[in-house]
Amino acid sequence: MIQIKNLHATVDGKKILNGINLEVNKGEVHAIMGPNGSGKSTLANVLAGHEGYEVTDGEVIFNGKDLLEMSPEDRAREGMFLAFQYPIEIPGISNSVFLKTAIDEIRKYKGEEEISAKDFLALIKEKAKILEMDNSLVSRSVNSGFSGGEKKRNEILQMLMLNPALALLDETDSGLDIDALKIVSKGVNVFRSENNGVIMVTHYQRLLDYIVPDFVHVLYKGQIIKSGDKNLALELEEKGYDWLKNGELETA
Amino acid sequence: MGTENKELKEWYKDQFVKFEKRLNGHSKSFMQKYRVESLKKFDEFELPNMKNEEWKYTNVRPIFKHNFRPAVLAEKVEVTRQLVDKKLYKQFDCNVMVFVNGQFEPAFSKLDCLPEGVLVDSLEKVLHIIPELVENKITKLSATENSFNALNGAFALDGAFIYVPAGKIVEKPIQVLFLGGSKTDDVLIQPRNLIIAEESAQVSVIANYQPIDSDKYFTNIITEVYAGKNSIIDLYKIQNEGSESYHVEKMDVHQDETSVFSHYSLSFGGSIVRNDVNSTLDGEHIECNLFGLYLGNNDQHVDNHTFIDHAKPNCVSNELYKGILDGKSRGVFNGKVMVREDAQKTLAYQSNKTVLLSDHSRIDTKPQLEIFADDVKCSHGATVGHLDDQAYFYIRSRGVPSDIAKSMLIRAFVSDVFEKIKITELRDQINRLIFEHLQRVEI
Ligand SMILES: Nc1ncnc2c1ncn2[C@@H]1O[C@H](COP(=O)(O)OP(=O)(O)OP(=O)(O)O)[C@@H](O)[C@H]1O
Ligand SMILES: [Mg+2]
């Protein structure tokens, strides 16, 4: 579904991504781990089309199309979704207006009809229920005055509503209490299917107990320096990153 | 420039002679004395210019380069009921006063269900029948400080007069529509508004300024507000004058103890706009709220000056002004808060934020705090910026196109001022004006 080849990116002239290679197929969940500042959010932002980052080399093919040519909105319409590490507050725009606008724009792009108000309400009710979100949160302004955990939950609500082909979850587990972690994981597991893929960035093995990944990758200094299955995460939990960093230096 | 000014002054003095003839029989009234004094001051004053600190960023020469004809001396403009209906803000029940080029039009007004003792009428009429009601208030309040004030004073004749006696509550807002412009003359429209709420009275007023058509005209207003002890006054000003017009208003507010005065200044139209709002907090436990929203596009110039005078202890003032400037428009914000020696335990908050939507728009902002008491909490801040990049990306990353994303950010930016508007039915209509004015998709 997505092929990332030799992706290099800079911000303000500073090299952050230094040749990322990654392929995600339908039905797969990939976890990306790595120390602070290694470039995980940068990768997610570059894929979603953030204009603050400059791609200096490499290519990304998404569902057969050149992803890097597309505007952020077109990427979303093609099925890309990024759950932000730090979700943005938009006072004055209600969650429902925001989501209905997004759904309708995506539908319009695909040549489909707008969703009816009735269907929309039924849909948001269904998805909010999975995430045990209160109706009042749904009608409030987007993330405005939400607690950290509520914001993360709201990102997953958006994911469920937009039903993307590829979901990039950037530290969606950070800042969640145990119960919220379970609820959010449930949301992701409900979403997972043979027709979509997930890339999730996390620092904690704990999340992977709830959302079991098919692959685990370690990102360090803008490169994937190790890939493995879910056991790699257990190993990282035990040993930290140092043993890998040294390995990387040796091969360098 | 000297001779230019002289010619201009001669023009208005000439107009005054004609005006006086119209007013026969009232030469001895206090009002006529006031007019004559005002004209004298107009003659003496130097016209406002950019060397003066109060006018540093606002060039009003275009206004004074033009000979406007006082509307009472121009041909009367007839308007239709359809036009009046089109211009009123709707979806809520209200009392209505209509002024056309500064003159009250009782036929279009609707003032039939006011509580007993409440007087809402044309100032001109009130001056005829109960001049003492005006006399006791009017001269005390608004000082004649510059040429605009003097010009208004010289021709002061009509305007909205709203008097709410002690203990009375006017439930429905009073919407005052001021329509301006004429095909035959470039008219000078000078409403003189007076709002008096006595002890524990409550009233909500919407001052709605709009053009009849696309003519050039100049609206020069003085509004005086007297908020008696424990009274509550909400005053919405929705300025959406024609793009060729000039608009200047000085509002002077006098607040007595425990009164609450809230002003919502929503500024959309006009070519050169200057709003002065001054409030004197002359008693304890007063609340003064000044909220503002100013939009600029094309070549518009919008200047907001506010002055909050904390004269007594234990009062609160809240000021929040937000602006969005596009095209080559310019904004000015000058917010002065004075906390006098006596005004201990004052809480004074002031914030001015502006978003520049184009590289050619500009704002000059100047918050001024002058504090002479030691036990006070005051804060002020001014920011100027662009729409938030990260939020813009966030919205687009959900599939929303860039134009709608920008509209959402504009809506988000104004939301805190917006939510202060208590007449919720007004919000949708204000929302429409915002996006119409910026020529963007409404959200
Ligand atoms: N806009 C920016 N300007 C300057 N430097 C940036 C910018 N964005 C990211 N960086 C830098 O790029 C590097 C990678 O940042 P990134 O946010 O991708 O790390 P991360 O792996 O997500 O870290 P964390 O685990 O802390 O979230 C960091 O050194 C960061 O400071
Ligand atoms: Mg990160």
GROMACS .gro file of N, CA and C in nm, chain A residues 45 48-51 71-73 76-77 81-84 88 90-93 98 101-102 105-106 143 155 158 162, chain B residues 388-404 407-409 411-416 419 443:
model
  168
   45ASN      N    1   0.506   1.342   0.983
   45ASN     CA    2   0.468   1.472   0.926
   45ASN      C    3   0.500   1.482   0.777
   48ALA      N    4   0.242   1.298   0.591
   48ALA     CA    5   0.112   1.366   0.588
   48ALA      C    6   0.118   1.497   0.507
   49GLY      N    7   0.240   1.540   0.473
   49GLY     CA    8   0.251   1.655   0.384
   49GLY      C    9   0.280   1.789   0.450
   50HIS      N   10   0.337   1.787   0.569
   50HIS     CA   11   0.369   1.912   0.637
   50HIS      C   12   0.469   1.994   0.554
   51GLU      N   13   0.434   2.120   0.530
   51GLU     CA   14   0.517   2.200   0.439
   51GLU      C   15   0.643   2.254   0.504
   71SER      N   16  -0.087   1.759  -0.216
   71SER     CA   17  -0.111   1.850  -0.103
   71SER      C   18  -0.157   1.766   0.017
   72PRO      N   19  -0.146   1.823   0.138
   72PRO     CA   20  -0.191   1.748   0.257
   72PRO      C   21  -0.337   1.702   0.244
   73GLU      N   22  -0.423   1.790   0.188
   73GLU     CA   23  -0.564   1.752   0.180
   73GLU      C   24  -0.586   1.637   0.082
   76ALA      N   25  -0.496   1.313   0.244
   76ALA     CA   26  -0.604   1.266   0.330
   76ALA      C   27  -0.715   1.203   0.246
   77ARG      N   28  -0.744   1.266   0.133
   77ARG     CA   29  -0.852   1.216   0.047
   77ARG      C   30  -0.814   1.082  -0.017
   81PHE      N   31  -0.396   0.924   0.704
   81PHE     CA   32  -0.443   0.992   0.826
   81PHE      C   33  -0.332   0.996   0.928
   82LEU      N   34  -0.311   1.112   0.985
   82LEU     CA   35  -0.210   1.126   1.091
   82LEU      C   36  -0.279   1.164   1.222
   83ALA      N   37  -0.262   1.079   1.323
   83ALA     CA   38  -0.306   1.117   1.458
   83ALA      C   39  -0.187   1.189   1.521
   84PHE      N   40  -0.207   1.317   1.549
   84PHE     CA   41  -0.095   1.403   1.590
   84PHE      C   42  -0.043   1.371   1.730
   88ILE      N   43  -0.419   1.971   1.779
   88ILE     CA   44  -0.437   2.117   1.778
   88ILE      C   45  -0.577   2.153   1.827
   90ILE      N   46  -0.898   2.387   1.806
   90ILE     CA   47  -0.964   2.481   1.713
   90ILE      C   48  -1.091   2.534   1.779
   91PRO      N   49  -1.079   2.639   1.858
   91PRO     CA   50  -1.198   2.693   1.924
   91PRO      C   51  -1.297   2.745   1.820
   92GLY      N   52  -1.423   2.737   1.851
   92GLY     CA   53  -1.524   2.795   1.761
   92GLY      C   54  -1.569   2.702   1.650
   93ILE      N   55  -1.498   2.591   1.629
   93ILE     CA   56  -1.540   2.493   1.528
   93ILE      C   57  -1.573   2.363   1.602
   98PHE      N   58  -1.650   2.004   1.203
   98PHE     CA   59  -1.516   1.973   1.153
   98PHE      C   60  -1.517   1.838   1.079
  101THR      N   61  -1.738   1.831   0.760
  101THR     CA   62  -1.669   1.898   0.650
  101THR      C   63  -1.564   1.805   0.590
  102ALA      N   64  -1.485   1.742   0.677
  102ALA     CA   65  -1.378   1.654   0.629
  102ALA      C   66  -1.436   1.535   0.551
  105GLU      N   67  -1.567   1.648   0.214
  105GLU     CA   68  -1.461   1.682   0.119
  105GLU      C   69  -1.397   1.556   0.062
  106ILE      N   70  -1.377   1.457   0.148
  106ILE     CA   71  -1.318   1.332   0.102
  106ILE      C   72  -1.413   1.262   0.005
  143ASN      N   73  -1.097   1.979   2.019
  143ASN     CA   74  -0.987   1.972   2.117
  143ASN      C   75  -0.978   2.090   2.213
  155GLU      N   76  -0.846   1.214   1.852
  155GLU     CA   77  -0.774   1.182   1.729
  155GLU      C   78  -0.821   1.047   1.675
  158GLN      N   79  -1.155   1.072   1.518
  158GLN     CA   80  -1.144   1.124   1.381
  158GLN      C   81  -1.101   1.013   1.286
  162LEU      N   82  -1.312   0.896   0.962
  162LEU     CA   83  -1.262   0.915   0.826
  162LEU      C   84  -1.224   0.783   0.760
  640ASP      N   85  -0.217   3.041   1.218
  640ASP     CA   86  -0.126   2.942   1.273
  640ASP      C   87  -0.097   2.830   1.172
  641ASP      N   88   0.031   2.813   1.136
  641ASP     CA   89   0.072   2.714   1.036
  641ASP      C   90   0.039   2.572   1.077
  642GLN      N   91   0.066   2.542   1.203
  642GLN     CA   92   0.048   2.406   1.251
  642GLN      C   93  -0.102   2.368   1.247
  643ALA      N   94  -0.186   2.463   1.288
  643ALA     CA   95  -0.330   2.438   1.286
  643ALA      C   96  -0.380   2.426   1.142
  644TYR      N   97  -0.323   2.505   1.054
  644TYR     CA   98  -0.358   2.503   0.912
  644TYR      C   99  -0.327   2.364   0.855
  645PHE      N  100  -0.211   2.313   0.890
  645PHE     CA  101  -0.173   2.178   0.845
  645PHE      C  102  -0.266   2.073   0.906
  646TYR      N  103  -0.295   2.088   1.032
  646TYR     CA  104  -0.382   1.991   1.101
  646TYR      C  105  -0.516   1.979   1.028
  647ILE      N  106  -0.577   2.092   0.996
  647ILE     CA  107  -0.709   2.090   0.932
  647ILE      C  108  -0.700   2.028   0.793
  648ARG      N  109  -0.599   2.070   0.718
  648ARG     CA  110  -0.586   2.016   0.582
  648ARG      C  111  -0.557   1.866   0.585
  649SER      N  112  -0.486   1.821   0.689
  649SER     CA  113  -0.452   1.679   0.696
  649SER      C  114  -0.576   1.592   0.716
  650ARG      N  115  -0.693   1.658   0.735
  650ARG     CA  116  -0.818   1.583   0.744
  650ARG      C  117  -0.894   1.586   0.613
  651GLY      N  118  -0.832   1.638   0.508
  651GLY     CA  119  -0.897   1.640   0.378
  651GLY      C  120  -0.968   1.770   0.347
  652VAL      N  121  -0.959   1.867   0.439
  652VAL     CA  122  -1.028   1.994   0.422
  652VAL      C  123  -0.941   2.085   0.333
  653PRO      N  124  -0.999   2.144   0.228
  653PRO     CA  125  -0.918   2.227   0.137
  653PRO      C  126  -0.868   2.355   0.205
  654SER      N  127  -0.766   2.413   0.145
  654SER     CA  128  -0.698   2.525   0.211
  654SER      C  129  -0.790   2.644   0.236
  655ASP      N  130  -0.883   2.674   0.143
  655ASP     CA  131  -0.968   2.792   0.166
  655ASP      C  132  -1.061   2.771   0.288
  656ILE      N  133  -1.116   2.653   0.298
  656ILE     CA  134  -1.203   2.627   0.414
  656ILE      C  135  -1.118   2.621   0.542
  659SER      N  136  -1.068   2.964   0.658
  659SER     CA  137  -1.191   3.016   0.719
  659SER      C  138  -1.209   2.960   0.860
  660MET      N  139  -1.177   2.833   0.876
  660MET     CA  140  -1.189   2.773   1.010
  660MET      C  141  -1.093   2.842   1.108
  661LEU      N  142  -0.974   2.874   1.059
  661LEU     CA  143  -0.878   2.939   1.148
  661LEU      C  144  -0.920   3.082   1.182
  663ARG      N  145  -1.232   3.176   1.198
  663ARG     CA  146  -1.341   3.156   1.294
  663ARG      C  147  -1.286   3.123   1.433
  664ALA      N  148  -1.181   3.042   1.434
  664ALA     CA  149  -1.120   3.005   1.561
  664ALA      C  150  -1.058   3.128   1.628
  665PHE      N  151  -0.996   3.211   1.546
  665PHE     CA  152  -0.930   3.331   1.600
  665PHE      C  153  -1.029   3.426   1.667
  666VAL      N  154  -1.144   3.443   1.605
  666VAL     CA  155  -1.239   3.539   1.661
  666VAL      C  156  -1.331   3.477   1.767
  667SER      N  157  -1.317   3.347   1.788
  667SER     CA  158  -1.420   3.278   1.867
  667SER      C  159  -1.437   3.334   2.008
  668ASP      N  160  -1.329   3.379   2.071
  668ASP     CA  161  -1.349   3.427   2.209
  668ASP      C  162  -1.427   3.556   2.215
  671GLU      N  163  -1.799   3.464   2.126
  671GLU     CA  164  -1.877   3.400   2.231
  671GLU      C  165  -1.921   3.498   2.340
  695ILE      N  166  -1.786   2.963   0.715
  695ILE     CA  167  -1.786   2.837   0.787
  695ILE      C  168  -1.869   2.852   0.913
   0.00000   0.00000   0.00000
